[in-house]
mmCIF file of C-alpha atoms in Angstrom:
data_model
loop_
_atom_site.group_PDB
_atom_site.id
_atom_site.type_symbol
_atom_site.label_atom_id
_atom_site.label_comp_id
_atom_site.label_asym_id
_atom_site.label_seq_id
_atom_site.Cartn_x
_atom_site.Cartn_y
_atom_site.Cartn_z
ATOM 1 C CA LYS A 1 -0.247 -0.166 0.181
ATOM 2 C CA ASN A 2 1.476 3.494 -1.144
ATOM 3 C CA GLN A 3 2.068 5.865 2.069
ATOM 4 C CA VAL A 4 3.806 8.862 2.777
ATOM 5 C CA GLU A 5 4.872 9.695 6.705
ATOM 6 C CA GLN A 6 5.978 12.870 7.736
ATOM 7 C CA SER A 7 7.742 13.699 10.381
ATOM 8 C CA PRO A 8 7.379 15.896 12.743
ATOM 9 C CA GLN A 9 3.601 16.335 13.458
ATOM 10 C CA SER A 10 4.257 19.483 14.680
ATOM 11 C CA LEU A 11 7.085 22.146 14.751
ATOM 12 C CA ILE A 12 7.243 25.481 16.785
ATOM 13 C CA ILE A 13 10.355 27.736 16.183
ATOM 14 C CA LEU A 14 11.075 31.028 16.566
ATOM 15 C CA GLU A 15 11.223 33.784 13.966
ATOM 16 C CA GLY A 16 14.072 33.814 11.872
ATOM 17 C CA LYS A 17 15.755 30.660 12.282
ATOM 18 C CA ASN A 18 15.818 27.755 9.965
ATOM 19 C CA CYS A 19 14.055 24.223 10.187
ATOM 20 C CA THR A 20 13.784 21.033 8.376
ATOM 21 C CA LEU A 21 10.879 18.897 7.885
ATOM 22 C CA GLN A 22 10.830 15.436 6.759
ATOM 23 C CA CYS A 23 8.833 12.714 4.648
ATOM 24 C CA ASN A 24 9.355 9.175 3.935
ATOM 25 C CA TYR A 25 7.473 7.347 1.137
ATOM 26 C CA THR A 26 6.673 3.765 -0.044
ATOM 27 C CA VAL A 27 5.153 5.017 -3.579
ATOM 28 C CA SER A 28 5.915 2.695 -5.806
ATOM 29 C CA PRO A 29 6.596 3.301 -8.696
ATOM 30 C CA PHE A 30 7.803 6.498 -7.685
ATOM 31 C CA SER A 31 6.706 8.990 -10.426
ATOM 32 C CA ASN A 32 7.136 12.723 -8.399
ATOM 33 C CA LEU A 33 6.934 14.210 -5.313
ATOM 34 C CA ARG A 34 5.548 17.545 -4.118
ATOM 35 C CA TRP A 35 5.464 20.068 -1.031
ATOM 36 C CA TYR A 36 2.541 21.955 -0.400
ATOM 37 C CA LYS A 37 2.175 24.690 1.653
ATOM 38 C CA GLN A 38 -1.687 24.818 3.852
ATOM 39 C CA ASP A 39 -2.825 27.821 5.517
ATOM 40 C CA THR A 40 -5.589 27.132 8.040
ATOM 41 C CA GLY A 41 -8.687 26.603 6.325
ATOM 42 C CA ARG A 42 -7.088 27.346 2.604
ATOM 43 C CA GLY A 43 -6.370 25.384 0.100
ATOM 44 C CA PRO A 44 -2.903 23.898 -0.416
ATOM 45 C CA VAL A 45 -0.126 25.711 -2.427
ATOM 46 C CA SER A 46 2.428 23.824 -4.412
ATOM 47 C CA LEU A 47 5.946 25.063 -3.431
ATOM 48 C CA THR A 48 7.918 22.038 -4.997
ATOM 49 C CA ILE A 49 8.074 19.268 -7.118
ATOM 50 C CA MET A 50 11.075 16.503 -7.802
ATOM 51 C CA THR A 51 11.181 13.854 -10.471
ATOM 52 C CA PHE A 52 12.926 10.796 -9.774
ATOM 53 C CA SER A 53 16.276 12.462 -11.190
ATOM 54 C CA GLU A 54 16.552 15.647 -9.185
ATOM 55 C CA ASN A 55 17.545 16.044 -5.955
ATOM 56 C CA THR A 56 17.134 19.190 -4.866
ATOM 57 C CA LYS A 57 15.317 22.179 -5.542
ATOM 58 C CA SER A 58 14.498 25.607 -4.602
ATOM 59 C CA ASN A 59 11.578 28.623 -4.014
ATOM 60 C CA GLY A 60 13.049 31.412 -2.246
ATOM 61 C CA ARG A 61 13.633 30.619 1.096
ATOM 62 C CA TYR A 62 12.261 26.875 0.494
ATOM 63 C CA THR A 63 14.924 24.017 -0.659
ATOM 64 C CA ALA A 64 13.367 20.303 -1.041
ATOM 65 C CA THR A 65 15.765 17.583 -1.123
ATOM 66 C CA LEU A 66 15.046 13.931 -2.774
ATOM 67 C CA ASP A 67 16.815 10.692 -1.996
ATOM 68 C CA ALA A 68 14.950 7.855 -4.548
ATOM 69 C CA ASP A 69 16.927 5.343 -2.857
ATOM 70 C CA THR A 70 15.911 6.132 0.356
ATOM 71 C CA LYS A 71 12.839 6.862 -0.498
ATOM 72 C CA GLN A 72 13.239 10.301 1.506
ATOM 73 C CA SER A 73 13.022 13.958 0.778
ATOM 74 C CA SER A 74 13.108 17.258 3.283
ATOM 75 C CA LEU A 75 11.872 20.636 3.421
ATOM 76 C CA HIS A 76 14.193 23.187 4.887
ATOM 77 C CA ILE A 77 12.989 26.259 5.406
ATOM 78 C CA THR A 78 15.894 29.316 5.941
ATOM 79 C CA ALA A 79 14.998 32.660 8.007
ATOM 80 C CA SER A 80 11.660 31.436 9.094
ATOM 81 C CA GLN A 81 9.103 34.172 9.030
ATOM 82 C CA LEU A 82 5.606 34.464 11.255
ATOM 83 C CA SER A 83 4.073 34.257 7.797
ATOM 84 C CA ASP A 84 5.191 30.228 7.229
ATOM 85 C CA SER A 85 2.974 28.951 9.971
ATOM 86 C CA ALA A 86 1.325 26.596 7.923
ATOM 87 C CA SER A 87 0.979 22.930 7.821
ATOM 88 C CA TYR A 88 3.154 21.270 5.499
ATOM 89 C CA ILE A 89 2.416 18.454 3.248
ATOM 90 C CA CYS A 90 4.411 15.989 1.338
ATOM 91 C CA VAL A 91 2.162 14.523 -2.018
ATOM 92 C CA VAL A 92 3.600 11.512 -3.832
ATOM 93 C CA SER A 93 2.791 10.251 -6.864
ATOM 94 C CA ALA A 94 2.822 6.677 -8.325
ATOM 95 C CA ALA A 95 3.629 6.541 -12.755
ATOM 96 C CA GLY A 96 0.665 5.392 -14.470
ATOM 97 C CA SER A 97 -1.763 7.157 -11.309
ATOM 98 C CA ALA A 98 -1.069 10.385 -12.464
ATOM 99 C CA ARG A 99 -4.299 11.954 -11.054
ATOM 100 C CA GLN A 100 -3.995 10.129 -7.554
ATOM 101 C CA LEU A 101 -2.262 11.253 -5.318
ATOM 102 C CA THR A 102 -0.867 10.077 -2.042
ATOM 103 C CA PHE A 103 -0.740 12.967 0.571
ATOM 104 C CA GLY A 104 1.326 12.855 3.881
ATOM 105 C CA SER A 105 -0.668 13.911 7.328
ATOM 106 C CA GLY A 106 1.712 17.110 6.840
ATOM 107 C CA THR A 107 3.972 19.085 9.623
ATOM 108 C CA GLN A 108 1.886 21.850 11.197
ATOM 109 C CA LEU A 109 4.727 24.397 11.881
ATOM 110 C CA THR A 110 4.314 27.801 13.803
ATOM 111 C CA VAL A 111 6.827 30.737 14.104
ATOM 112 C CA LEU A 112 6.572 32.488 16.906
ATOM 113 C CA PRO A 113 8.353 36.387 17.034
ATOM 114 C CA ASP B 1 -4.389 33.281 -14.601
ATOM 115 C CA THR B 2 -3.451 30.848 -12.434
ATOM 116 C CA GLU B 3 -6.462 30.407 -9.608
ATOM 117 C CA VAL B 4 -8.940 28.090 -9.060
ATOM 118 C CA THR B 5 -12.258 30.050 -7.251
ATOM 119 C CA GLN B 6 -14.667 28.179 -5.187
ATOM 120 C CA THR B 7 -18.283 29.321 -3.838
ATOM 121 C CA PRO B 8 -19.155 29.750 -1.289
ATOM 122 C CA LYS B 9 -16.564 30.187 1.109
ATOM 123 C CA HIS B 10 -18.635 28.874 4.081
ATOM 124 C CA LEU B 11 -22.108 26.796 3.751
ATOM 125 C CA VAL B 12 -24.339 25.907 6.718
ATOM 126 C CA MET B 13 -27.169 23.274 5.934
ATOM 127 C CA GLY B 14 -29.613 21.518 7.526
ATOM 128 C CA MET B 15 -29.710 17.553 6.716
ATOM 129 C CA THR B 16 -32.813 17.728 4.528
ATOM 130 C CA ASN B 17 -30.920 20.622 2.694
ATOM 131 C CA LYS B 18 -29.768 20.525 -0.915
ATOM 132 C CA LYS B 19 -27.334 23.164 -1.768
ATOM 133 C CA SER B 20 -24.286 22.983 -4.243
ATOM 134 C CA LEU B 21 -20.771 23.770 -3.837
ATOM 135 C CA LYS B 22 -19.240 25.350 -7.301
ATOM 136 C CA CYS B 23 -15.799 25.385 -8.608
ATOM 137 C CA GLU B 24 -14.056 27.136 -11.786
ATOM 138 C CA GLN B 25 -11.058 27.588 -13.161
ATOM 139 C CA HIS B 26 -9.824 29.789 -16.580
ATOM 140 C CA MET B 27 -6.321 27.999 -17.033
ATOM 141 C CA GLY B 28 -7.608 25.609 -19.400
ATOM 142 C CA HIS B 29 -7.118 22.873 -17.458
ATOM 143 C CA ARG B 30 -8.890 19.210 -18.461
ATOM 144 C CA ALA B 31 -8.132 17.478 -14.961
ATOM 145 C CA MET B 32 -10.736 18.524 -12.170
ATOM 146 C CA TYR B 33 -11.107 17.337 -8.645
ATOM 147 C CA TRP B 34 -12.827 17.043 -5.443
ATOM 148 C CA TYR B 35 -11.431 16.626 -2.092
ATOM 149 C CA LYS B 36 -12.641 16.862 1.644
ATOM 150 C CA GLN B 37 -10.461 17.195 4.238
ATOM 151 C CA LYS B 38 -11.443 16.599 7.652
ATOM 152 C CA ALA B 39 -9.775 18.870 10.297
ATOM 153 C CA LYS B 40 -5.775 18.113 10.862
ATOM 154 C CA LYS B 41 -6.250 15.347 8.228
ATOM 155 C CA PRO B 42 -4.609 15.406 4.463
ATOM 156 C CA PRO B 43 -7.109 15.724 1.961
ATOM 157 C CA GLU B 44 -8.988 12.779 0.449
ATOM 158 C CA LEU B 45 -9.968 12.662 -3.299
ATOM 159 C CA MET B 46 -13.726 12.119 -3.935
ATOM 160 C CA PHE B 47 -13.969 12.552 -7.831
ATOM 161 C CA VAL B 48 -11.825 13.394 -10.751
ATOM 162 C CA TYR B 49 -13.217 14.714 -14.005
ATOM 163 C CA SER B 50 -11.227 14.450 -17.022
ATOM 164 C CA TYR B 51 -11.822 15.958 -20.729
ATOM 165 C CA GLU B 52 -15.473 16.442 -18.593
ATOM 166 C CA LYS B 53 -15.986 12.956 -18.256
ATOM 167 C CA LEU B 54 -15.946 11.458 -14.656
ATOM 168 C CA SER B 55 -12.960 8.934 -14.479
ATOM 169 C CA ILE B 56 -12.614 8.262 -10.855
ATOM 170 C CA ASN B 57 -15.565 7.947 -8.026
ATOM 171 C CA GLU B 58 -14.006 7.178 -4.926
ATOM 172 C CA SER B 59 -16.525 5.286 -3.347
ATOM 173 C CA VAL B 60 -18.502 8.422 -2.437
ATOM 174 C CA PRO B 61 -21.944 7.868 -1.011
ATOM 175 C CA SER B 62 -24.842 9.341 -3.291
ATOM 176 C CA ARG B 63 -25.622 12.445 -1.313
ATOM 177 C CA PHE B 64 -22.700 13.818 -3.073
ATOM 178 C CA SER B 65 -23.209 14.064 -6.824
ATOM 179 C CA PRO B 66 -20.552 15.682 -8.855
ATOM 180 C CA GLU B 67 -21.244 17.608 -12.297
ATOM 181 C CA CYS B 68 -18.772 19.331 -14.912
ATOM 182 C CA PRO B 69 -20.934 21.457 -17.310
ATOM 183 C CA ASN B 70 -18.014 22.263 -19.466
ATOM 184 C CA SER B 71 -14.043 22.605 -19.179
ATOM 185 C CA SER B 72 -14.039 25.456 -16.882
ATOM 186 C CA LEU B 73 -16.380 24.532 -14.599
ATOM 187 C CA LEU B 74 -16.750 22.045 -11.623
ATOM 188 C CA ASN B 75 -20.070 21.353 -8.996
ATOM 189 C CA LEU B 76 -20.564 19.258 -6.371
ATOM 190 C CA HIS B 77 -24.561 18.942 -5.317
ATOM 191 C CA LEU B 78 -25.667 17.788 -1.933
ATOM 192 C CA HIS B 79 -28.572 16.181 -0.366
ATOM 193 C CA ALA B 80 -29.670 14.892 2.315
ATOM 194 C CA LEU B 81 -26.188 15.057 4.509
ATOM 195 C CA GLN B 82 -25.011 13.813 7.782
ATOM 196 C CA PRO B 83 -22.790 16.004 10.190
ATOM 197 C CA GLU B 84 -20.420 13.628 9.667
ATOM 198 C CA ASP B 85 -19.852 15.481 6.216
ATOM 199 C CA SER B 86 -19.089 18.772 7.738
ATOM 200 C CA ALA B 87 -15.600 19.140 5.941
ATOM 201 C CA LEU B 88 -13.090 21.814 4.096
ATOM 202 C CA TYR B 89 -14.522 20.745 0.484
ATOM 203 C CA LEU B 90 -11.329 21.617 -1.845
ATOM 204 C CA CYS B 91 -11.658 21.671 -5.867
ATOM 205 C CA ALA B 92 -8.197 21.265 -7.740
ATOM 206 C CA SER B 93 -7.291 21.125 -11.214
ATOM 207 C CA SER B 94 -4.232 19.721 -13.473
ATOM 208 C CA GLN B 95 -3.455 19.906 -16.930
ATOM 209 C CA ASP B 96 -3.952 16.274 -17.529
ATOM 210 C CA SER B 97 -1.254 16.228 -20.472
ATOM 211 C CA TRP B 98 -0.356 12.687 -21.469
ATOM 212 C CA ASP B 99 2.841 11.468 -22.668
ATOM 213 C CA ARG B 100 3.618 8.816 -24.869
ATOM 214 C CA GLY B 101 0.329 7.304 -24.156
ATOM 215 C CA ARG B 102 0.104 7.167 -20.439
ATOM 216 C CA PRO B 103 -0.884 10.158 -18.262
ATOM 217 C CA HIS B 104 1.657 12.877 -17.162
ATOM 218 C CA THR B 105 1.541 13.679 -13.376
ATOM 219 C CA ASP B 106 0.741 17.381 -13.602
ATOM 220 C CA THR B 107 0.577 19.887 -10.580
ATOM 221 C CA GLN B 108 -2.992 19.614 -9.164
ATOM 222 C CA TYR B 109 -4.058 23.243 -8.464
ATOM 223 C CA PHE B 110 -6.050 23.838 -5.239
ATOM 224 C CA GLY B 111 -9.140 26.177 -4.710
ATOM 225 C CA PRO B 112 -9.257 27.937 -1.597
ATOM 226 C CA GLY B 113 -11.995 25.444 -0.438
ATOM 227 C CA THR B 114 -15.476 25.907 1.270
ATOM 228 C CA ARG B 115 -15.636 25.035 4.601
ATOM 229 C CA LEU B 116 -19.400 23.578 4.908
ATOM 230 C CA THR B 117 -21.207 22.570 8.854
ATOM 231 C CA VAL B 118 -23.986 19.894 8.781
ATOM 232 C CA LEU B 119 -26.546 20.540 11.519
#
């Protein structure tokens, strides 16, 4: 069964600090992995997308890494801001199941002033 | 325009009411999705339309009835809902492109959601 697990479940950091969120997956055959940011009560917004051959991708202060051998990904947030407070969801697609995504449960990040 | 819009933002309905949720996109996407999301849980896929035809129905109860009038619009008709149906309902769209005979995994763009409360 395809699964995506994220850690930690929740994280509290001070403004300006860096943090790293983790994602492990067992989706097979792997197609791509996305990180989404979801503000409370809003729809998810795509941050990065990585395919099998990519092992790092940046979007501003967000940098995602992918190790397809160990089936792990991380999302690193640099110089956090109060607006980074949100749920960060790791989403994996299986090849041949383009429209059906496997969602992780998300990491709830709180950035305090 | 890279936006998916949903109306209404909030909806409160009784168990005997009939209501509809609406979703619209003007990105030329040919796949549209309905998801249900409970608090602190990931979205759960309900329906997928591809080229205005229902392609996936994830065993959703018949009190939820999707409709795709055209390639830009997606509706979800609600009737005789239960309190446990209260959730955030998300619409998404994607390009639904194909690569050598297989569907390409395109990014899904999500709308802001409709917060539904069933009394």
